[in-house]
């Protein structure tokens, strides 16, 4: 197992380096001078030159590449152009926010997705099965930023100003102003309230895929002999489904976890922007617009690592759930 | 196999029983194609053809002048004209053929495709979804005849701006007093073509690479699969945004980039299929007969992997349309004044508090089209996968 | 199943830990994990501030939350920032400038209680207040001012507003500290020599002296732990989320004493609809610059009021006169006259704006009312001008051509921004009527700057842009023929009289003497039409009625933050 892990991780290194290299060269091909973004009008060309020097942009591309690779391998991502702050510090402050959002969204998505899928499989081809498919896919088919805005208009604006809900959902941020003065219990409640809309809008998109997968997988398992045997033994349907079938049916669903970890990034870009959630997606997108190369590079690097971890997690979960699978 | 066989037989029997039997059917079928079948209880086929016929004829009546001028007009008008003509002719032809078939039942197809198509037709949701997709494409093609206004025409900025849905402006106007309904119709062309073209690109690349990789194996396979790993591990959106933000966003760039970043999934699917196909008799036989590898891939392997590819394509088009909307949200989608649904939703979102109709209608359009593609894709998958046919 | 349950329980435990763990409580603040510099200075600030009693009185207390769509990217480091909200926070929140503007936009003392200048305007001497203390207890002295000046004029710092000092003697020769509270600068005679001191916040020498100038930009002072001397003390910055400041109880009584608000928070909410929702649901008290389209919803709310005020920015289309079809001023005037600017203001800005004909804003003393109607909307006149300029043939597609058969076709570039896109699209639609083909073209910001700024590229016909002017209007870099090949010489103007006016205006100190020339300058701009000036947008603001005495004006939204207060029974946080 340990050996397998090490081999996988070693195998991932060239992949990550390759991705980083490609992003680096795409960025360096791009037109536009980062320096001109950070200056006011009327600035002289000497000042621009000086800034370029201060930012290390005066070197030719290959020198910058070697330098950047060298420091990145040592864990130094450089200093953000736009935020005047070491990238590592920024990432340390911002990565946890994205993780909180994506993990809660994933948890929520798997819970609802699996539930819906099981329900659909049990009632295969019924009206309920079909309508659940349609409803789940309905949310899946929405542009996520639009779904997010709708949720805000309904559960924040209308809920407070029209329906007078005492606990309407806040439209933005991770905590309320004054969070630090609350009791620990209130703090958890406050965080959950802020987490609700963003994680629901992310989870709704994911849940459809999970439900679809769960349904198919359970249908396949239900037809297998051991399930028939269990039924023949006279076990109640509930036991058959939950004790016997579900466990095996979950195996392929769990592998989705690995696939969704990276997917979450693309979702979070929009969700983070709409809900003013200070996370990686928004950080990187802003950085691209501002030609903040160090941040873009670090972001791409982190996302690539996340994908690899995601795949690894999926494989490991596989072996945890299915004892037949052993990695050597 | 026996199960399937009986099912097919009972299906054929019930089909025969629902043939048009009443007198006057053929005459009615020419005046209103589809209606006899509809009356005979074949809701899907009859309903679609009736709706198509009624729609096209209504259009022809209301927009007679535009249709008349179309053959000498711009390219999109000519296309619309051809669509209209083909649609009307097709409906008639189908009607006549189907009514004749009623007297002389054709033998049921027993091929894999025949089985799949029957399984598919039993899935009402999927049939409806395919109908919706066809409807949207038809509307997109006929847009020059349907749209009441030029999509970039700006009305009176003071009087007509941000006016809600009304008789003149069915879906209201935007902040330039442009007609949302017309823009929605023209936007359909852009959004649907973006999805279609981008997916065509990714399917072509993905299928070729997957087939080659799976069939040749060895070094070629591992090189291609490393490439796939790399592109898949790439944060796609970062790459998309980087490239589009750094270079000027144009429809071509967006379509090509979307297409070029989507192929690895297809490659994986196809490679898996090919790996299993490679061991099957007919491929082995071809190799034994000394056919070239290229010929075997093109003639024997690719046709057999079409099924999963079609499913991937129909799901992929939906995803691409949603993704284009996302890019528009970041200001990187199709650029104005060309309307795409994505840009319409994104541009209208600042008016959500006051003029909800600007982004709501294109938003709903996206949802319905993508939903249709997904449901159709799901139905196809179920129908094409023998294990899921119940 | 058991494994799954285990996984779920581990996940949920982690989640609860994550949810509860991230909050830190005021009072027991920990600076672990911050840069060493911060671990040193922040506790010093806490210790110093703890000695002061908080003021009491009915107006004192409460928290105000201001929401804006952008991060204060450059933070409180005045030596490297070029960003509006950063500048505002430096001047009015965390730091202090030597002088400020009063409500009549006249100079008023602030950190300097008086100043004098010799007759030929070559020596400027400031007397500083002696009761201003940095938030860590170190007094603010003339040495801090000297330090700021030396760094700002040091090319290695790359001070972004270098033009502030173009008429000053840069470096150590230009400054002399006479005593702890007296400082003298050497300069050349020119008008508006004080404006630089209004716009530049003074930085603490004792904290930053040892930092090499080229590393100032990335120093943690700016965004991690600024130490100011202004009415509010920095408390916390969460990137992309918020900046928190608390009251400085030690702020000079003579300058009005400590602020009423106990805390002031700036929140970053990038999506306008979300920000409007937060304003309307009371989670944000002030919305900086709402969109005109959102004005009706804000006006309709009983909890919030909509403010509008004249501001210093204007939106224009800059024409590249190097292009053959735009070389003739008559063509450029025709383009302006064929555009119904008033209609655009009414429609796109909801009426919140006024037509601009030159870059001097209406509240400025040098503003020329006489040119307000100089270029009325008149498509007939525009057609006549185009005919006169040789574009008299009309092609089969309705587009004008000249004798050589070239089509009158213009691309207008803009960066992804709704308002600029709107301007380009409307021009396209309206200019079609007089036979001009306009092609709007969006270009991402950094690329656009590159295309229009590079003297050897200038890859544009027209470009939609906006300038925010300082109170000192100086278009030298935009229109002087000497500056034709410098980054901002977009228009490529070459006009002797304009050159003369630009040169002279910067020298005349006496306003009465300068005014006729200012008027002539603006008339000349109308004549030459290097830009189609579009409008001076009124800036909007959404303010919760809970907040009292909020004044929003041309000086900026934060100008009197110190005087904002909330009645005790309306405080909700």
Tab-separated table of C-alpha atoms in Angstrom, chain A residues 3-286:
chain	number	residue	atom	x	y	z
A	3	UNK	CA	4.785	1.488	-1.916
A	4	UNK	CA	1.837	2.002	-4.217
A	5	UNK	CA	1.207	5.458	-2.787
A	6	UNK	CA	4.813	6.489	-3.234
A	7	UNK	CA	4.852	5.203	-6.791
A	8	UNK	CA	1.708	7.104	-7.638
A	9	UNK	CA	3.017	10.300	-6.088
A	10	UNK	CA	6.329	10.023	-7.886
A	11	UNK	CA	4.485	9.415	-11.120
A	12	UNK	CA	2.533	12.604	-10.575
A	13	UNK	CA	5.599	14.823	-10.370
A	14	UNK	CA	6.327	15.065	-14.100
A	15	UNK	CA	2.629	15.648	-14.667
A	16	UNK	CA	2.522	18.614	-12.321
A	17	UNK	CA	5.743	20.036	-13.673
A	18	UNK	CA	4.444	19.628	-17.212
A	19	UNK	CA	1.248	21.477	-16.395
A	20	UNK	CA	3.126	24.259	-14.660
A	21	UNK	CA	5.447	24.595	-17.622
A	22	UNK	CA	2.615	24.849	-20.112
A	23	UNK	CA	0.827	27.498	-18.079
A	24	UNK	CA	4.063	29.411	-17.713
A	25	UNK	CA	4.631	29.571	-21.435
A	26	UNK	CA	1.023	30.354	-22.267
A	27	UNK	CA	1.251	33.283	-19.882
A	28	UNK	CA	4.546	34.483	-21.252
A	29	UNK	CA	3.148	34.376	-24.787
A	30	UNK	CA	0.283	36.607	-23.770
A	31	UNK	CA	0.225	40.152	-24.990
A	32	UNK	CA	-0.015	42.921	-22.430
A	33	UNK	CA	2.439	44.233	-19.932
A	34	UNK	CA	1.604	43.434	-16.307
A	35	UNK	CA	3.417	46.540	-15.177
A	36	UNK	CA	1.115	48.937	-16.990
A	37	UNK	CA	-1.799	47.675	-14.908
A	38	UNK	CA	-0.235	48.716	-11.659
A	39	UNK	CA	0.643	52.280	-12.552
A	40	UNK	CA	-1.314	55.469	-12.695
A	41	UNK	CA	-1.360	57.573	-15.868
A	42	UNK	CA	1.503	59.974	-16.429
A	43	UNK	CA	4.114	57.529	-15.310
A	44	UNK	CA	7.421	57.757	-17.062
A	45	UNK	CA	9.000	54.880	-18.884
A	46	UNK	CA	11.860	54.829	-16.369
A	47	UNK	CA	9.376	54.106	-13.618
A	48	UNK	CA	7.878	51.301	-15.667
A	49	UNK	CA	11.332	49.890	-16.266
A	50	UNK	CA	12.108	50.105	-12.561
A	51	UNK	CA	8.888	48.339	-11.654
A	52	UNK	CA	9.627	45.664	-14.183
A	53	UNK	CA	12.983	45.207	-12.526
A	54	UNK	CA	11.461	45.138	-9.044
A	55	UNK	CA	9.068	42.441	-10.219
A	56	UNK	CA	11.764	40.466	-12.005
A	57	UNK	CA	10.085	40.899	-15.366
A	58	UNK	CA	13.080	42.439	-17.078
A	59	UNK	CA	14.689	39.045	-17.695
A	60	UNK	CA	14.197	36.980	-20.840
A	61	UNK	CA	11.618	34.206	-20.701
A	62	UNK	CA	13.967	31.243	-20.291
A	63	UNK	CA	15.796	32.887	-17.388
A	64	UNK	CA	12.487	33.636	-15.709
A	65	UNK	CA	11.378	30.076	-16.270
A	66	UNK	CA	14.466	28.517	-14.750
A	67	UNK	CA	14.363	30.934	-11.850
A	68	UNK	CA	10.704	30.329	-11.238
A	69	UNK	CA	10.999	26.549	-11.455
A	70	UNK	CA	13.928	26.637	-9.081
A	71	UNK	CA	12.146	28.624	-6.427
A	72	UNK	CA	8.881	26.744	-6.878
A	73	UNK	CA	10.576	23.423	-6.214
A	74	UNK	CA	11.751	24.918	-2.956
A	75	UNK	CA	8.180	25.841	-2.128
A	76	UNK	CA	8.559	29.553	-2.888
A	77	UNK	CA	5.900	30.872	-5.259
A	78	UNK	CA	7.205	34.403	-5.377
A	79	UNK	CA	5.400	37.644	-4.652
A	80	UNK	CA	2.022	38.569	-6.108
A	81	UNK	CA	2.189	41.555	-8.435
A	82	UNK	CA	-1.288	42.759	-7.675
A	83	UNK	CA	-1.369	42.194	-3.946
A	84	UNK	CA	2.224	42.943	-3.049
A	85	UNK	CA	2.307	39.918	-0.807
A	86	UNK	CA	4.114	36.587	-0.955
A	87	UNK	CA	1.917	34.114	-2.823
A	88	UNK	CA	2.404	31.457	-0.193
A	89	UNK	CA	0.882	33.737	2.447
A	90	UNK	CA	-2.104	34.517	0.242
A	91	UNK	CA	-2.695	30.853	-0.497
A	92	UNK	CA	-2.411	29.979	3.174
A	93	UNK	CA	-5.137	32.488	3.939
A	94	UNK	CA	-7.389	31.589	1.038
A	95	UNK	CA	-7.072	27.878	0.354
A	96	UNK	CA	-8.860	26.839	3.589
A	97	UNK	CA	-11.893	28.921	2.549
A	98	UNK	CA	-12.196	27.029	-0.701
A	99	UNK	CA	-11.755	23.725	1.087
A	100	UNK	CA	-14.528	24.519	3.562
A	101	UNK	CA	-16.872	25.406	0.730
A	102	UNK	CA	-16.019	22.506	-1.548
A	103	UNK	CA	-15.960	19.860	1.151
A	104	UNK	CA	-19.321	20.869	2.498
A	105	UNK	CA	-20.716	21.063	-1.019
A	106	UNK	CA	-19.348	17.617	-1.840
A	107	UNK	CA	-20.726	16.131	1.340
A	108	UNK	CA	-24.110	17.657	0.672
A	109	UNK	CA	-24.035	16.582	-2.959
A	110	UNK	CA	-23.184	12.971	-2.140
A	111	UNK	CA	-25.797	12.739	0.579
A	112	UNK	CA	-28.593	14.067	-1.595
A	113	UNK	CA	-27.324	12.400	-4.763
A	114	UNK	CA	-27.101	8.966	-3.208
A	115	UNK	CA	-30.497	9.334	-1.565
A	116	UNK	CA	-32.147	10.398	-4.793
A	117	UNK	CA	-30.380	7.674	-6.750
A	118	UNK	CA	-31.420	4.915	-4.361
A	119	UNK	CA	-34.961	6.152	-4.348
A	120	UNK	CA	-35.041	6.217	-8.133
A	121	UNK	CA	-33.569	2.739	-8.467
A	122	UNK	CA	-36.057	1.278	-6.059
A	123	UNK	CA	-38.910	2.825	-8.015
A	124	UNK	CA	-37.359	2.308	-11.419
A	125	UNK	CA	-39.312	3.785	-14.345
A	126	UNK	CA	-42.057	5.082	-12.120
A	127	UNK	CA	-43.360	8.612	-12.427
A	128	UNK	CA	-41.292	9.535	-9.379
A	129	UNK	CA	-38.154	8.106	-10.959
A	130	UNK	CA	-38.654	10.138	-14.104
A	131	UNK	CA	-39.571	13.349	-12.366
A	132	UNK	CA	-36.626	13.108	-9.982
A	133	UNK	CA	-34.325	12.666	-12.983
A	134	UNK	CA	-35.798	15.716	-14.602
A	135	UNK	CA	-35.603	17.843	-11.458
A	136	UNK	CA	-32.017	16.829	-10.737
A	137	UNK	CA	-30.992	17.492	-14.311
A	138	UNK	CA	-32.857	20.790	-14.256
A	139	UNK	CA	-30.428	22.149	-11.678
A	140	UNK	CA	-27.525	20.488	-13.424
A	141	UNK	CA	-28.447	22.340	-16.607
A	142	UNK	CA	-28.406	25.795	-15.049
A	143	UNK	CA	-25.401	28.054	-15.396
A	144	UNK	CA	-24.190	27.967	-11.815
A	145	UNK	CA	-23.786	31.728	-11.458
A	146	UNK	CA	-27.368	32.195	-12.489
A	147	UNK	CA	-28.620	29.603	-10.048
A	148	UNK	CA	-26.591	31.335	-7.353
A	149	UNK	CA	-28.068	34.742	-8.159
A	150	UNK	CA	-31.572	33.297	-8.111
A	151	UNK	CA	-30.942	31.751	-4.704
A	152	UNK	CA	-29.734	35.118	-3.426
A	153	UNK	CA	-32.740	36.968	-4.764
A	154	UNK	CA	-35.112	34.401	-3.280
A	155	UNK	CA	-33.580	33.292	-0.009
A	156	UNK	CA	-31.838	36.488	0.901
A	157	UNK	CA	-33.558	39.525	-0.579
A	158	UNK	CA	-37.140	38.293	-0.778
A	159	UNK	CA	-36.870	36.148	2.331
A	160	UNK	CA	-35.900	39.127	4.463
A	161	UNK	CA	-37.662	42.041	2.820
A	162	UNK	CA	-40.873	40.410	1.660
A	163	UNK	CA	-41.420	37.256	3.691
A	164	UNK	CA	-39.842	38.606	6.891
A	165	UNK	CA	-37.929	35.449	7.722
A	166	UNK	CA	-36.039	36.005	10.963
A	167	UNK	CA	-33.226	33.736	9.772
A	168	UNK	CA	-32.952	34.587	6.104
A	169	UNK	CA	-29.712	33.543	4.445
A	170	UNK	CA	-27.010	36.175	4.050
A	171	UNK	CA	-26.002	36.812	0.451
A	172	UNK	CA	-22.270	37.062	0.869
A	173	UNK	CA	-19.224	36.437	2.967
A	174	UNK	CA	-18.147	33.654	5.276
A	175	UNK	CA	-19.220	35.179	8.581
A	176	UNK	CA	-21.293	38.076	9.824
A	177	UNK	CA	-19.727	41.296	10.957
A	178	UNK	CA	-19.340	40.843	14.683
A	179	UNK	CA	-18.788	37.117	14.361
A	180	UNK	CA	-15.919	37.254	16.823
A	181	UNK	CA	-18.202	38.548	19.567
A	182	UNK	CA	-20.578	35.576	19.342
A	183	UNK	CA	-20.625	32.524	21.586
A	184	UNK	CA	-19.041	29.394	20.057
A	185	UNK	CA	-22.446	27.888	19.360
A	186	UNK	CA	-23.648	31.039	17.667
A	187	UNK	CA	-20.430	31.100	15.677
A	188	UNK	CA	-21.083	27.658	14.252
A	189	UNK	CA	-24.647	28.684	13.443
A	190	UNK	CA	-23.440	31.866	11.796
A	191	UNK	CA	-20.966	29.989	9.663
A	192	UNK	CA	-23.559	27.438	8.617
A	193	UNK	CA	-25.944	30.211	7.635
A	194	UNK	CA	-23.307	31.766	5.430
A	195	UNK	CA	-22.322	28.404	4.041
A	196	UNK	CA	-25.872	27.410	3.160
A	197	UNK	CA	-26.525	29.174	-0.137
A	198	UNK	CA	-23.061	28.752	-1.691
A	199	UNK	CA	-22.776	25.092	-0.839
A	200	UNK	CA	-26.340	24.360	-1.914
A	201	UNK	CA	-25.801	26.003	-5.278
A	202	UNK	CA	-22.625	23.983	-5.790
A	203	UNK	CA	-24.155	20.760	-4.515
A	204	UNK	CA	-27.278	21.016	-6.662
A	205	UNK	CA	-25.112	20.920	-9.751
A	206	UNK	CA	-23.159	17.894	-8.556
A	207	UNK	CA	-26.043	15.931	-7.124
A	208	UNK	CA	-27.603	15.188	-10.511
A	209	UNK	CA	-24.532	13.324	-11.706
A	210	UNK	CA	-24.221	11.378	-8.496
A	211	UNK	CA	-27.887	10.407	-8.517
A	212	UNK	CA	-27.638	9.240	-12.107
A	213	UNK	CA	-24.637	7.111	-11.298
A	214	UNK	CA	-26.118	5.763	-8.105
A	215	UNK	CA	-29.309	4.764	-9.849
A	216	UNK	CA	-27.522	2.880	-12.611
A	217	UNK	CA	-25.145	1.157	-10.276
A	218	UNK	CA	-27.833	0.039	-7.857
A	219	UNK	CA	-30.008	-1.256	-10.692
A	220	UNK	CA	-27.150	-3.377	-11.879
A	221	UNK	CA	-26.439	-4.754	-8.422
A	222	UNK	CA	-30.082	-5.512	-7.685
A	223	UNK	CA	-30.113	-7.953	-10.579
A	224	UNK	CA	-27.228	-9.964	-9.242
A	225	UNK	CA	-27.671	-13.391	-7.807
A	226	UNK	CA	-26.770	-12.676	-4.234
A	227	UNK	CA	-29.437	-9.990	-4.078
A	228	UNK	CA	-31.960	-12.410	-5.484
A	229	UNK	CA	-30.839	-14.893	-2.873
A	230	UNK	CA	-31.307	-12.361	-0.145
A	231	UNK	CA	-34.783	-11.618	-1.394
A	232	UNK	CA	-35.535	-15.289	-1.735
A	233	UNK	CA	-34.509	-15.784	1.880
A	234	UNK	CA	-37.443	-13.535	2.678
A	235	UNK	CA	-35.447	-10.612	3.990
A	236	UNK	CA	-37.413	-7.373	4.059
A	237	UNK	CA	-36.809	-5.184	1.002
A	238	UNK	CA	-35.274	-2.437	3.113
A	239	UNK	CA	-32.612	-4.789	4.446
A	240	UNK	CA	-31.919	-6.149	1.016
A	241	UNK	CA	-31.380	-2.740	-0.467
A	242	UNK	CA	-29.496	-1.080	2.351
A	243	UNK	CA	-27.558	-4.001	3.792
A	244	UNK	CA	-26.744	-5.999	0.701
A	245	UNK	CA	-27.119	-4.036	-2.466
A	246	UNK	CA	-26.165	-0.523	-1.488
A	247	UNK	CA	-22.703	-1.350	-0.295
A	248	UNK	CA	-21.638	-2.823	-3.565
A	249	UNK	CA	-23.487	-0.249	-5.571
A	250	UNK	CA	-21.610	2.521	-3.792
A	251	UNK	CA	-18.223	1.465	-5.126
A	252	UNK	CA	-18.447	3.135	-8.516
A	253	UNK	CA	-20.159	6.143	-6.968
A	254	UNK	CA	-17.286	6.700	-4.608
A	255	UNK	CA	-14.876	6.966	-7.490
A	256	UNK	CA	-16.832	10.028	-8.529
A	257	UNK	CA	-15.376	11.764	-5.516
A	258	UNK	CA	-12.008	11.777	-7.200
A	259	UNK	CA	-13.510	13.185	-10.370
A	260	UNK	CA	-15.433	15.903	-8.584
A	261	UNK	CA	-12.629	17.345	-6.524
A	262	UNK	CA	-11.106	19.090	-9.527
A	263	UNK	CA	-14.490	19.827	-11.053
A	264	UNK	CA	-15.352	21.785	-7.968
A	265	UNK	CA	-12.864	24.411	-8.952
A	266	UNK	CA	-14.749	25.379	-12.051
A	267	UNK	CA	-17.906	25.589	-10.018
A	268	UNK	CA	-16.292	27.599	-7.286
A	269	UNK	CA	-15.027	30.310	-9.631
A	270	UNK	CA	-18.578	31.460	-10.222
A	271	UNK	CA	-19.982	30.637	-6.826
A	272	UNK	CA	-17.153	32.384	-5.041
A	273	UNK	CA	-17.590	35.503	-7.117
A	274	UNK	CA	-21.340	35.665	-6.672
A	275	UNK	CA	-21.270	34.980	-2.937
A	276	UNK	CA	-18.135	37.036	-2.280
A	277	UNK	CA	-16.530	33.937	-0.847
A	278	UNK	CA	-12.795	34.630	-0.631
A	279	UNK	CA	-11.464	31.492	-2.281
A	280	UNK	CA	-8.978	30.111	-4.753
A	281	UNK	CA	-11.219	30.173	-7.800
A	282	UNK	CA	-11.844	33.872	-7.618
A	283	UNK	CA	-8.247	34.516	-6.651
A	284	UNK	CA	-6.926	32.832	-9.754
A	285	UNK	CA	-9.469	34.330	-12.129
A	286	UNK	CA	-8.729	37.820	-10.837
